Structures are given as C-alpha cells and as structure tokens.
XYZ file of C-alpha atoms in Angstrom:
708
model
C -33.278 -3.208 8.204
C -31.656 0.193 8.800
C -34.352 0.701 11.451
C -32.818 -2.255 13.388
C -35.852 -4.411 12.544
C -37.179 -5.389 9.136
C -39.434 -2.630 7.801
C -41.527 -2.214 4.678
C -39.647 0.442 2.734
C -42.946 1.964 1.565
C -43.796 2.755 5.214
C -40.489 4.421 6.160
C -40.378 8.272 6.046
C -36.681 8.429 5.143
C -34.603 8.040 2.054
C -32.914 4.633 2.195
C -30.739 3.395 -0.648
C -30.377 -0.362 -0.869
C -27.230 -1.322 -2.737
C -28.051 -3.996 -5.298
C -25.557 -6.714 -4.392
C -25.872 -8.474 -7.757
C -25.128 -5.184 -9.475
C -22.247 -4.582 -7.074
C -20.762 -7.972 -7.973
C -21.046 -7.014 -11.630
C -19.163 -3.727 -10.964
C -16.390 -5.531 -9.016
C -15.589 -3.002 -6.253
C -12.247 -3.676 -4.581
C -13.203 -2.506 -1.074
C -16.308 -1.794 1.006
C -15.693 1.930 0.392
C -15.795 1.329 -3.362
C -18.973 -0.703 -2.829
C -20.661 2.310 -1.211
C -19.553 4.383 -4.183
C -21.455 2.100 -6.595
C -24.701 3.322 -4.989
C -24.233 6.640 -6.795
C -25.138 8.600 -3.641
C -22.032 8.292 -1.434
C -18.933 10.293 -2.325
C -15.669 8.519 -1.487
C -12.496 10.410 -0.509
C -9.085 8.705 -0.431
C -5.811 9.863 1.104
C -4.091 6.673 -0.022
C -4.919 3.515 -1.943
C -5.653 1.724 1.332
C -8.431 4.146 2.173
C -11.958 5.285 1.524
C -13.837 7.872 3.587
C -17.571 8.135 2.727
C -19.163 11.585 2.545
C -22.963 11.674 2.872
C -24.969 14.876 2.599
C -22.059 17.100 3.574
C -21.138 14.952 6.588
C -18.311 12.457 6.928
C -15.955 10.564 9.256
C -17.280 10.679 12.842
C -20.537 12.376 11.784
C -21.702 9.328 9.855
C -22.167 5.881 11.395
C -20.910 2.470 10.281
C -22.968 -0.516 11.431
C -22.119 -4.157 10.723
C -24.591 -6.912 11.625
C -26.340 -4.529 14.029
C -23.143 -3.432 15.832
C -21.759 0.104 15.648
C -18.164 0.281 14.390
C -17.596 3.929 15.325
C -15.383 4.013 18.381
C -13.785 6.488 20.781
C -10.982 7.481 18.385
C -12.975 8.030 15.179
C -11.591 11.374 14.062
C -12.960 14.346 12.142
C -10.250 13.969 9.506
C -10.769 11.445 6.747
C -10.558 7.855 7.982
C -10.429 4.429 6.387
C -12.120 2.076 8.880
C -14.807 1.052 6.402
C -12.260 -0.920 4.362
C -12.002 -3.388 7.266
C -15.261 -4.862 5.973
C -15.033 -7.458 3.209
C -17.018 -6.319 0.164
C -17.170 -9.963 -0.994
C -18.803 -11.227 2.217
C -21.775 -8.849 2.323
C -25.346 -10.007 1.830
C -26.958 -6.568 1.880
C -25.915 -2.931 2.271
C -28.152 0.044 2.986
C -27.567 3.757 3.375
C -29.999 5.589 5.656
C -29.749 9.297 4.845
C -30.157 11.956 7.509
C -29.979 11.726 11.310
C -30.404 8.227 12.737
C -29.718 9.101 16.375
C -33.065 7.807 17.651
C -32.094 4.274 16.688
C -28.307 4.500 16.870
C -27.335 7.305 19.258
C -24.165 9.335 18.797
C -22.494 9.958 15.419
C -25.534 9.216 13.226
C -25.883 12.826 11.990
C -25.386 12.636 8.233
C -26.505 9.047 7.815
C -26.062 5.389 8.696
C -24.299 2.820 6.500
C -25.756 -0.541 7.469
C -23.830 -3.654 6.377
C -25.169 -7.185 6.754
C -22.719 -10.007 6.154
C -23.554 -13.432 4.721
C -26.244 -14.949 6.915
C -26.982 -18.533 7.929
C -29.216 -20.862 5.921
C -30.865 -24.075 7.088
C -31.817 -27.320 5.420
C -35.458 -28.312 5.047
C -34.419 -31.953 4.979
C -33.020 -33.425 8.200
C -31.093 -36.096 6.303
C -29.660 -33.855 3.583
C -27.551 -30.804 4.432
C -27.825 -27.570 2.486
C -24.477 -26.598 0.946
C -23.749 -23.357 -0.886
C -20.408 -21.920 -1.896
C -19.038 -18.958 -3.819
C -15.572 -18.441 -5.244
C -14.006 -15.401 -6.908
C -10.747 -14.673 -8.683
C -10.135 -11.108 -9.905
C -7.339 -9.041 -11.354
C -7.134 -5.340 -12.225
C -4.364 -3.632 -14.161
C -4.323 -0.113 -12.643
C -2.949 -1.379 -9.327
C -1.961 -4.938 -10.306
C -4.731 -6.296 -8.095
C -4.935 -9.997 -7.338
C -7.953 -11.005 -5.234
C -9.160 -14.434 -4.237
C -12.337 -15.126 -2.269
C -14.111 -18.236 -1.015
C -17.194 -18.596 1.154
C -19.036 -21.746 2.202
C -22.414 -22.159 3.896
C -23.473 -25.485 5.377
C -27.005 -25.748 6.674
C -28.437 -28.578 8.745
C -31.919 -28.799 10.212
C -30.963 -26.869 13.369
C -27.399 -25.763 12.734
C -25.811 -23.524 10.135
C -22.155 -22.658 9.506
C -20.761 -19.849 7.348
C -17.069 -19.443 6.536
C -15.613 -16.671 4.375
C -12.031 -15.822 3.412
C -10.627 -13.122 1.129
C -7.044 -12.206 0.279
C -6.180 -9.169 -1.822
C -2.872 -7.737 -2.990
C -2.590 -4.323 -4.606
C 0.489 -2.882 -6.283
C 1.355 0.776 -6.781
C -1.559 2.616 -8.357
C -1.146 4.018 -11.869
C -3.004 7.255 -12.579
C -4.224 8.545 -15.920
C -2.044 10.297 -18.481
C -4.466 12.559 -20.385
C -5.440 16.063 -19.273
C -5.210 17.207 -15.684
C -2.173 19.036 -14.342
C 1.395 17.806 -14.406
C 2.096 18.313 -10.699
C -0.461 15.613 -9.918
C 2.243 13.215 -11.055
C 4.666 11.652 -8.585
C 7.917 13.380 -9.547
C 10.181 12.225 -6.707
C 10.283 9.735 -3.906
C 12.736 9.039 -1.082
C 15.172 6.163 -0.873
C 17.398 5.535 2.138
C 20.871 4.259 1.231
C 23.625 3.734 3.825
C 21.566 5.592 6.449
C 21.137 8.651 4.207
C 17.972 9.879 2.522
C 17.985 10.721 -1.172
C 15.359 12.246 -3.431
C 15.016 9.940 -6.420
C 13.335 11.042 -9.677
C 10.318 8.930 -10.551
C 11.075 7.355 -13.935
C 7.374 6.658 -14.512
C 5.571 9.768 -13.287
C 2.090 8.256 -13.682
C 3.027 5.479 -11.257
C 2.199 6.503 -7.690
C 5.196 4.892 -6.049
C 4.591 3.701 -2.498
C 0.818 3.265 -2.698
C 0.694 -0.555 -2.625
C -0.748 -2.662 0.196
C -2.546 -5.940 0.820
C -5.449 -7.114 2.990
C -6.816 -10.291 4.559
C -10.403 -10.899 5.731
C -11.888 -13.885 7.515
C -15.359 -14.540 8.919
C -16.852 -17.503 10.762
C -20.492 -17.787 11.820
C -22.341 -20.479 13.735
C -26.102 -20.440 14.184
C -28.308 -22.764 16.255
C -32.068 -22.814 15.661
C -33.706 -25.251 18.091
C -37.211 -24.392 16.882
C -39.107 -21.870 14.796
C -39.042 -19.262 17.579
C -35.424 -19.120 18.718
C -32.099 -18.470 16.966
C -28.683 -18.240 18.623
C -25.848 -16.677 16.633
C -22.106 -16.407 17.076
C -19.919 -14.581 14.592
C -16.203 -13.851 14.397
C -14.858 -11.215 12.023
C -11.179 -10.564 11.346
C -9.493 -8.014 9.100
C -5.873 -6.966 8.763
C -4.034 -4.857 6.233
C -0.336 -4.627 5.606
C 1.463 -1.414 6.450
C 0.711 1.260 3.853
C 1.922 4.763 3.157
C -0.167 7.816 3.806
C 0.350 8.866 0.249
C -0.730 12.500 0.581
C 2.183 13.155 2.976
C 4.843 11.691 0.690
C 4.843 14.527 -1.861
C 4.819 17.490 0.569
C 7.861 19.727 -0.032
C 9.787 21.733 2.563
C 9.596 25.484 2.025
C 12.301 26.600 4.492
C 15.301 25.378 6.443
C 18.416 23.456 5.394
C 16.421 21.060 3.229
C 14.309 23.612 1.416
C 12.799 22.227 -1.812
C 13.331 18.696 -0.520
C 10.518 16.307 0.342
C 9.476 16.856 3.950
C 8.951 13.214 4.866
C 11.328 10.348 4.302
C 8.724 7.993 5.770
C 5.038 8.394 6.689
C 3.033 5.219 6.852
C 0.284 3.475 8.770
C 1.074 0.224 10.494
C -1.292 -2.701 9.923
C -4.929 -1.729 10.466
C -6.453 -4.547 12.501
C -10.060 -5.196 13.442
C -11.793 -8.196 14.926
C -15.235 -8.693 16.395
C -16.868 -11.400 18.466
C -20.623 -11.101 18.155
C -23.281 -13.115 19.960
C -26.927 -12.657 19.095
C -30.253 -14.094 20.215
C -33.497 -13.696 18.276
C -36.898 -14.691 19.625
C -39.785 -14.441 17.177
C -42.764 -15.636 19.207
C -45.359 -13.035 20.303
C -45.345 -12.236 24.019
C -46.922 -9.517 26.112
C -43.719 -7.430 25.754
C -42.780 -8.056 22.127
C -43.457 -9.915 18.911
C -39.767 -10.130 18.105
C -36.706 -9.646 20.278
C -33.090 -9.104 19.180
C -30.236 -9.224 21.684
C -26.671 -8.521 20.548
C -23.517 -8.556 22.670
C -20.300 -7.705 20.840
C -16.632 -7.238 21.615
C -14.505 -5.407 19.048
C -10.759 -4.861 19.061
C -9.205 -2.145 16.908
C -5.547 -1.425 16.326
C -3.988 1.309 14.232
C -0.561 2.929 14.222
C 1.392 5.710 12.541
C 5.090 5.935 11.714
C 6.768 9.082 10.448
C 10.280 10.418 9.945
C 11.242 13.704 8.334
C 13.850 13.913 5.589
C 17.369 13.310 7.011
C 16.003 13.033 10.562
C 17.379 9.988 12.339
C 14.425 9.203 14.610
C 11.341 7.304 13.492
C 8.275 8.242 15.526
C 5.696 5.566 16.278
C 2.219 6.082 17.732
C 0.024 3.039 18.258
C -3.588 3.001 19.411
C -5.859 0.176 20.481
C -9.551 0.275 21.301
C -11.481 -2.414 23.137
C -15.169 -1.784 22.414
C -17.843 -3.706 24.307
C -21.484 -3.175 23.313
C -24.905 -4.458 24.341
C -28.076 -3.914 22.300
C -31.617 -5.045 23.087
C -34.217 -4.260 20.428
C -37.894 -5.169 20.792
C -40.686 -4.992 18.235
C -44.316 -5.126 19.374
C -47.437 -5.047 17.223
C -50.189 -3.615 19.412
C -52.933 -3.871 16.810
C -53.444 -3.625 13.060
C -52.707 0.099 13.151
C -49.983 0.459 15.752
C -46.476 -0.953 15.983
C -43.804 0.053 18.478
C -40.053 -0.491 18.613
C -38.042 0.116 21.748
C -34.731 -0.857 23.195
C -31.562 -0.031 25.109
C -27.882 0.260 24.222
C -24.727 0.188 26.342
C -21.265 0.905 24.931
C -17.898 0.930 26.702
C -14.593 1.780 24.991
C -11.127 1.513 26.512
C -8.337 3.270 24.624
C -4.698 2.263 24.743
C -2.088 4.622 23.333
C 1.704 4.220 23.256
C 4.462 6.094 21.432
C 8.193 5.915 20.916
C 11.123 7.362 19.003
C 13.541 4.855 17.447
C 16.941 5.949 16.156
C 17.205 4.402 12.707
C 20.979 3.903 12.979
C 21.528 2.846 16.601
C 18.036 1.374 17.237
C 17.951 3.293 20.514
C 14.356 3.747 21.707
C 13.084 6.725 23.706
C 9.649 7.900 24.801
C 7.572 10.643 23.234
C 4.078 12.054 23.562
C 1.236 9.633 22.840
C -1.581 10.545 20.496
C -4.251 9.942 23.183
C -4.248 9.656 26.984
C -3.440 5.988 27.612
C -6.138 4.032 29.459
C -8.891 6.573 28.823
C -12.490 5.348 28.627
C -15.616 6.408 26.747
C -19.040 5.148 27.830
C -22.494 5.613 26.340
C -25.919 4.533 27.556
C -29.154 4.995 25.658
C -32.832 4.058 25.620
C -35.215 4.652 22.718
C -38.814 4.102 21.648
C -40.557 4.648 18.337
C -44.117 4.154 17.151
C -45.610 3.624 13.719
C -49.310 4.426 13.478
C -51.402 3.780 10.371
C -53.908 6.595 10.475
C -55.461 5.222 7.281
C -54.399 2.662 4.705
C -52.615 5.445 2.842
C -51.312 7.666 5.647
C -48.711 6.591 8.231
C -47.153 8.518 11.106
C -43.731 7.567 12.531
C -42.353 9.143 15.698
C -39.543 8.321 18.081
C -37.351 9.589 20.896
C -34.063 8.592 22.523
C -32.214 9.652 25.630
C -28.450 9.176 25.608
C -25.877 9.675 28.337
C -22.124 9.531 27.847
C -19.093 9.732 30.119
C -15.366 10.201 29.435
C -12.430 9.617 31.765
C -8.856 10.502 30.819
C -5.524 10.847 32.619
C -2.816 12.921 30.926
C 0.899 12.141 31.099
C 2.628 15.411 32.005
C 6.123 13.906 31.959
C 6.475 14.165 28.170
C 4.094 17.037 27.353
C 3.265 20.201 29.368
C -0.448 19.590 29.919
C -1.992 22.157 32.310
C -4.208 19.409 33.784
C -3.584 15.911 35.145
C -6.882 14.388 34.068
C -10.524 15.040 33.367
C -13.949 13.499 33.648
C -16.775 14.785 31.531
C -20.358 13.622 31.118
C -23.528 14.853 29.515
C -26.980 13.702 28.453
C -29.057 14.549 25.420
C -32.576 13.925 24.152
C -33.282 13.379 20.457
C -36.449 12.840 18.506
C -37.936 12.329 15.070
C -41.305 12.519 13.410
C -42.212 11.502 9.889
C -45.256 11.261 7.677
C -45.792 8.866 4.800
C -48.553 9.218 2.236
C -48.876 6.311 -0.203
C -51.775 6.951 -2.603
C -50.965 3.662 -4.349
C -48.520 0.807 -3.855
C -46.360 2.399 -6.552
C -46.184 5.916 -5.142
C -44.807 7.229 -1.872
C -44.518 10.778 -0.562
C -42.830 11.484 2.758
C -41.905 14.330 5.067
C -39.763 14.091 8.182
C -37.952 16.080 10.800
C -35.284 14.692 13.082
C -32.549 15.711 15.460
C -29.196 14.038 15.864
C -26.106 14.465 17.969
C -22.487 13.547 18.292
C -20.942 13.250 21.722
C -17.283 14.237 22.125
C -14.966 11.263 22.034
C -11.348 10.702 23.047
C -10.125 11.942 19.677
C -11.980 15.231 20.119
C -10.964 16.080 23.670
C -7.697 14.236 24.310
C -5.612 14.175 21.130
C -2.147 15.602 20.496
C -1.235 15.667 16.805
C 0.085 17.850 14.012
C -2.982 18.548 11.864
C -1.027 20.368 9.154
C 2.596 21.552 9.181
C 2.909 24.326 11.750
C -0.329 23.583 13.630
C -0.459 21.390 16.747
C -3.798 20.214 18.143
C -3.896 19.739 21.930
C -6.577 18.382 24.333
C -9.635 20.368 25.410
C -11.490 18.853 28.389
C -14.443 21.277 28.160
C -16.222 19.947 25.068
C -19.962 19.358 24.782
C -22.066 17.441 22.222
C -22.885 18.945 18.853
C -26.538 18.792 17.740
C -28.092 18.530 14.292
C -31.623 19.367 13.178
C -32.802 18.032 9.834
C -35.885 18.335 7.660
C -36.503 16.350 4.498
C -39.165 15.860 1.854
C -39.161 13.203 -0.827
C -41.102 11.013 -3.180
C -40.707 7.733 -5.046
C -42.927 6.786 -7.985
C -42.884 3.718 -10.220
C -44.705 3.428 -13.525
C -45.507 -0.159 -14.313
C -42.402 -2.333 -14.446
C -40.338 -0.049 -16.659
C -39.802 3.315 -14.905
C -38.916 4.486 -11.387
C -38.315 8.106 -10.334
C -37.191 9.292 -6.903
C -36.423 12.693 -5.419
C -35.403 14.025 -1.997
C -34.557 17.501 -0.707
C -33.074 18.179 2.742
C -31.801 20.925 5.020
C -29.626 20.351 8.102
C -28.431 22.759 10.785
C -25.559 21.811 13.098
C -25.203 23.727 16.378
C -22.257 23.710 18.807
C -20.194 22.124 16.061
C -16.793 20.909 17.176
C -14.092 22.585 15.125
C -10.379 23.294 15.502
C -9.574 26.828 16.617
C -6.549 28.680 17.977
C -6.059 27.830 21.644
C -3.909 28.862 24.610
C -1.935 26.197 26.443
C -0.340 27.363 29.714
C -1.012 30.896 28.479
C 0.970 30.351 25.264
C -0.302 30.391 21.670
C 2.745 28.596 20.182
C 4.890 25.655 21.218
C 7.926 23.770 19.948
C 6.874 20.279 18.903
C 9.292 17.723 17.455
C 11.753 20.552 16.914
C 9.305 22.771 14.983
C 7.516 25.906 16.157
C 3.767 25.248 15.936
C 0.633 27.303 16.493
C -1.580 25.732 19.175
C -5.123 24.697 18.320
C -7.828 22.627 20.019
C -11.249 21.266 19.124
C -13.914 23.595 20.539
C -17.704 24.090 20.450
C -17.598 27.368 18.583
C -19.170 26.822 15.203
C -22.452 26.424 13.424
C -22.946 24.688 10.108
C -25.680 24.376 7.525
C -26.008 21.947 4.662
C -28.730 21.500 2.084
C -29.129 19.586 -1.126
C -31.092 17.281 -3.367
C -30.758 13.651 -4.394
C -32.584 12.318 -7.396
C -32.512 9.391 -9.747
C -34.449 7.407 -12.269
C -34.406 3.919 -13.724
C -35.902 2.898 -17.067
C -35.958 -0.576 -18.577
C -37.630 -2.039 -21.644
C -37.005 -5.381 -23.345
C -33.531 -5.814 -21.927
C -32.408 -2.220 -22.476
C -32.039 0.094 -19.511
C -31.115 3.637 -18.549
C -30.253 4.584 -14.970
C -29.096 7.902 -13.558
C -28.195 9.219 -10.095
C -27.523 12.833 -9.131
C -26.456 14.422 -5.837
C -26.042 18.114 -5.154
C -25.002 19.349 -1.730
C -23.869 22.711 -0.482
C -23.347 24.252 2.903
C -21.429 26.617 5.082
C -19.741 26.534 8.448
C -18.253 29.115 10.738
C -14.531 29.624 10.765
C -12.940 28.678 14.054
C -11.015 31.963 14.061
C -13.429 34.624 12.872
C -16.831 32.885 13.115
C -17.471 34.089 9.560
C -19.266 31.541 7.412
C -17.210 29.692 4.808
C -17.996 26.669 2.601
C -18.603 23.417 4.467
C -15.599 21.096 4.617
C -17.210 17.795 3.599
C -19.777 19.089 1.112
C -18.551 17.399 -2.054
C -19.069 18.903 -5.519
C -22.150 17.758 -7.366
C -21.671 14.203 -8.586
C -23.595 11.469 -10.315
C -23.689 8.701 -12.866
C -25.493 7.624 -16.026
C -25.679 3.930 -16.963
C -26.838 2.563 -20.309
C -27.381 -1.185 -19.969
C -28.456 -4.119 -22.068
C -29.083 -7.721 -21.121
C -30.056 -10.682 -23.244
C -30.025 -14.290 -22.078
C -26.456 -14.975 -20.874
C -25.117 -11.491 -21.690
C -25.119 -8.262 -19.697
C -23.456 -4.975 -20.751
C -23.121 -1.576 -19.112
C -21.679 1.577 -20.654
C -21.629 4.317 -18.065
C -20.361 7.773 -17.207
C -19.246 8.935 -13.767
C -18.941 12.687 -13.306
C -17.980 15.294 -10.741
C -18.613 19.050 -10.842
C -16.185 21.938 -10.434
C -15.506 23.851 -7.211
C -13.924 27.297 -7.464
C -11.533 28.637 -4.845
C -14.401 30.500 -3.192
C -16.238 27.172 -2.805
C -13.388 25.463 -0.919
C -13.468 25.043 2.845
C -10.780 26.907 4.759
C -9.019 23.661 5.683
C -8.849 22.693 2.015
C -7.357 26.077 1.161
C -4.697 25.554 3.855
C -3.974 22.034 2.600
C -3.584 23.343 -0.935
C -0.966 25.825 0.251
C 1.538 23.080 1.085
C 0.292 20.020 -0.822
C -0.454 19.791 -4.519
C -3.962 18.378 -4.198
C -5.767 20.774 -6.526
C -5.575 22.448 -9.890
C -4.692 26.168 -10.043
C -6.748 28.876 -11.727
C -5.218 31.779 -13.748
C -4.704 33.688 -10.477
C -2.747 30.785 -8.992
C -5.556 29.887 -6.579
C -6.466 26.228 -6.004
C -9.767 24.840 -7.233
C -11.363 21.451 -7.850
C -11.493 20.659 -11.540
C -14.557 18.919 -12.925
C -14.067 15.493 -14.454
C -15.858 12.575 -15.991
C -14.896 9.040 -16.959
C -16.191 6.663 -19.607
C -16.474 3.042 -18.544
C -17.663 -0.285 -19.918
C -18.464 -3.609 -18.224
C -19.660 -6.907 -19.656
C -20.618 -10.212 -18.058
C -21.223 -13.625 -19.568
C -23.266 -16.009 -17.441
C -22.283 -19.396 -18.828
C -24.892 -21.017 -16.587
C -26.350 -20.493 -13.130
C -23.015 -21.435 -11.572
C -20.309 -19.615 -13.545
C -19.971 -15.940 -14.532
C -17.123 -14.216 -16.336
C -16.965 -10.445 -15.925
C -14.658 -8.049 -17.730
C -14.467 -4.331 -18.206
C -12.425 -1.225 -18.648
C -12.729 1.807 -16.379
C -11.596 5.317 -17.324
C -11.393 4.361 -20.985
C -9.921 7.744 -21.964
C -7.173 7.397 -19.305
C -8.054 10.768 -17.772
C -5.748 12.205 -15.106
C -7.875 13.498 -12.239
C -8.076 13.608 -8.470
C -11.461 13.451 -6.661
C -12.349 16.254 -4.264
C -10.331 16.325 -1.012
C -8.362 13.234 -2.012
C -4.614 12.931 -1.640
C -4.032 10.373 -4.371
C -4.915 10.330 -8.058
C -7.782 8.168 -9.239
C -6.904 5.093 -11.318
C -6.078 5.589 -14.962
C -7.285 3.195 -17.636
C -8.077 0.026 -15.724
C -8.836 -3.396 -17.182
C -10.698 -5.787 -14.875
C -11.336 -9.500 -15.282
C -13.084 -11.676 -12.723
C -14.363 -15.225 -12.603
C -17.135 -16.143 -10.179
C -18.408 -19.615 -9.454
C -21.252 -21.004 -7.334
C -21.381 -24.534 -6.074
C-alpha cells in the first residue's frame, strides 16, 4: 500500500520492505523507531532515550517521509538535524508497516527523497452475522531491565454488520538507561551530572558510570476509530490519534564540557531538555469501491494534525532558563483514484493540498525570582507553509511477464513569514516565497515466473524549503548561530535502481538491490553575512553566523541484500546494507563524506520453531568508519562532545561493534504467548553512529501477550 492503493508487490518496480508484524511482536520493540530497526534495512540514530531518527539510503530527517494511515506526518518544522517524531506512533497499535526505498515524490510530493515509511494502524473489522458482534482484543504487559521499562497495552475491536469500533491505549515508563560495561572507551560513561542545590549548580560524580543519569521518560498513546459501512461499496472512517511524552533530557548536550571562561572544565549545561512532545490527529476518510467512469476505487482523506514541541536550556551557573515552544497546525486533503481501463492498463491519479500554520513563542525565566522576559523565538510566529500537488501514474502490462510503470507529479508550494525585529536584528521584516516543480518516475518489471522478479527504475524527487530551513534562529553547535535565509529554493534528487527477488520453492528467498542517487541544489548550512557581519553575540556568546543555502551537491550509492532459508522448523535469515556517499562542504564546496550515510550494517538470525516453541539467536553488527569517512559536521561534533572513539592520532572515528542476542517465545495456545529474551548478551559498551547516547547494555525482556 506504499503506492497509496493496494498493489501486487510482484508488479512494483521498487524495493519495498514489509515489516513482519508477528516477527516484530516477537522482537518486542519499545518504540516505532525500534520497530523500523527490526526490518534490518533502516538505521536508527538516537540523541536521547526518547528518540529515534531513521536513516534510509544515506538520507534522513526531512529527506525521508513518515506516513500514517495515508496522511503525511512531515510538517513545516521538520529539521535537517536528527528528529524523534516517529516515536509519536504506537508500535503496539500498528497493523502493517512498509518501507518504500528511493524517491516517492510522484505519490507523496515533498520530502520523499530517500524513502517513505508507511504505517497503517489497527483497522476496522465487521461481523458477518447481524445478530452477533465480532469482538477481538489484545493485551500486553512488558518489562525490560536496561531501562526499567514497564509497558502496558490494550486494544479492542468491536464489529457489527455496518459499524466497527477500534480503541487502543498504551502507557510506557522508562527509567535511566544502563549501557554496557565491556570494551568500548571509558569516556562513553556518564562521569558527572549537575544538581542544583539552594539555587547553585554543582557537578556531581556519577557513582554508577554505566548508568546514563537523566535519560528516563514516559509516553502515553491513545487511538479511537469508528467506521460505518452502509453497503459493500462505501466506507466512512473517522480516527483520532493522541500521543504525549513526558519532558526528557537531550542527553547528548548534558555531557558537553566548557573549554574556556570562568567555568572551564565544568559541564556547559545545567539543564537541556525537551518539553512534552505532543501529537494528535483527526482523520476522516471515505472509500468508494464501485466501478464508475472515473474510477474503480476512490479514497478521500481529510486530516487535521496538531504538533507541539518545546526546548528548555540553561547553562551552568546561569540564572535564566530559556524556553522555546513551537506548535504546528497541519491541515491536509488527499484524493486518490484508481481506474482499471482494461486488462493491460491501470491508472492512478489524485490531488493533495497541505496547509501548515506555525506558532512559535520564547521566554527567559529567572530561576530564583521567576521573572519572565522575552527572547528570540526559534521560528517566525504565525508563518505558513502551503503545498498543492496533482499526480498521475500508469501501469501497463506489455506482456504477462513485462510491466511498465510511469508517473508524474506537479507540486507548488508557498511560504509566508513575518520576522520580529524587536528582539533580533533581522535585515528584513518578512518574506514570501513560492516555487513549482515537476517530478517523474519510470520503472520496468520483468517476472519470468511467479517466483522471480527483476526490476529497473529511475525517479526524481524533491524537497521544498520549509519554515525550519528558511526562518530558524538556533545554535547548531557551540559558537555557530543559524539565522534565516529567505532566498532558498527546492533541492532535487535523481535516482536509479536495479534489483531482483527470487524464491526457490518454499525454503529459500534471495533479494538484491543497487542504487545511485544525485542530489542537486542541496540545502546545507554555510557561513553567512547578517547586516554585513559574519559574527554576532547571542545569549552572551560570540557566534559565527551561518544560514541554510542552496550551495551543495550530494551523491549516495549502495546495495541492499538479504536471504531467508527455512527447512523443517529451522531457519537462517540475513540482511545487509552498505551505503556510501559524498557531499560538498558549505564552505569550500570540496566533497566530503555524506552526513547521514551510516556505516555498513546488518543482521544474521538463526531460528527454530516447533509446535508451541519459537527461538531466535541473532547477531546485529555495524562496520567501522575512520576519521576520513566522517562527515564534516560529525568531525565538528566530536571536537566538543565525546560521541566517538579516538584513533592513535587522537582523531575521532566510529568503532565497529556487534551484539549477541537471544529470544524465545512459548505459545501456550492461540490466545496466550509468553516471550522472553536477552539482548547484548556480552554487555558490550558501544554507541551507534551519530548517536548521542550509549546503546543498552545487557537487557532482559519479558512480555506476556493475550488475545481475547
């Protein structure tokens, strides 16, 4: 369904990974980000425990698209830095998850450059018997030792002849995360943290260095769906989604040390945390499945999403706590039509309208007197981002074995922003920018048999500037201040891919894909002049001025491959991803390694199942990246934060790592399952690429699932 309508996977000229939800339940992922990681093809970065930023084929953040129940989650303030919006989704309330690799701009418009992550939540079910309702429920209780997790989940589906109701609720609490204790480097440990006593900040030694003090948080998810099906042709849907986290620390800022000034060799931040991350969505959908002259099936979706996020920070011994809070009201309209012209030709076409309104406020609060004063907001308050698009695609079966897919989309976007010059010296009062872009795709599928597919495709994608790109004021790293740039244009990607999938009987499946992507007019941060000046004093510190600009090009290429073997209950499964790339430096335009191209990574699972028993012994691994392989931004980060190992020359690099893991499940009957396991058996100390927090150490997991 990543193509917006149900498609036969054998006829799609793209690599699409369907996450096995039964297997995901067996693995017990804590968040939707962890769920994506179980696919073996998405790399997950974390800056804190309450996080998870997927990297797909060297792209991440606002260059990959999140879609839930057909509605895009990406909004006007999705940033280029790692973000954690995907954890708003409840991993326990998902019915299916797919990853579409490569540009998906024909179907989804802006942001779908590296791929599309398509989430479908629990859907309605109806009763075949008018006098007897259909009732289905699921319950889960889970605990994990590495972060003292306690999770409870309950969902209930009630289906009548014409009505269906779905309710889902999940509550999770996570304590401070404990990292491993074997290998690695000692400075990965949390050596100090800050306590405030009698209005003074003190550096306190961490008595248990493997415990990542300040990483705990909790989360609540709720979903309610109502569906009315008056006859076989029509369905009317309403869904409400709600997610809220507690406040949680941005952990990678809490161990940064000051290198100058009166508090040299002290922690820089006394406090740096996100306020509650809130997301809710009202979604109304209409489906008509009766052939007409215009379509065979019609899907109409109208959605209203509300996002809220906030940041609070205070430097060591500074008396003012800075708060920046952002809200986004995102209204969207999608109409998707599917028409079968004849036995050989099928067309899909549709339109999309999106309107975002951004609210942004900020304040400084004196922690002793509680006096509140104003300060610069992160974004121009009241700014808007609009997008309009129309697309059409055709699938033509040239023969029974050869299929051609082609499509095109025209998108138009518009941004309005007004800047507050009373608290920051902007050289402009406001700006309006707009632009249009045309994207296309063509793909060929050759299926010699029903068990063998070969495909080739080429596609373009784009990402329009958003409010975060052109209107943000923030300190990217210590000493660098990013300011607005009202002259941005879209960045464009061009991708080619070749792949094959082959199954041998019912015991072996092999798949392979190779791709190459070029990104032009890439938006990157570069030194910038504001009012003719290259530096500015910001929050009392002298900072170099930078802005996001269309000055770079990027290239990324790689392979993805895997195989699955099973025989008489025994199985062997492996996934492997290798990606590499380069991008131009914002300063010199010399090519350096691509920022979000993760090291090679993969997994090997050895499984066995017999009657009520299922076991899985598996290895997760990650390759090494030398200093020369690190992006410039990662080299800068490593200069002030201890995120990487150091080579004999003292240069940062990403150490390779692997973990040994074991899971077992006992299915007492069709209603009750007990799952247990231990992750990172050897208790290895390691930190995944670009992450700001250590991975869990030895972690024991126990869960009980029940159906009724």
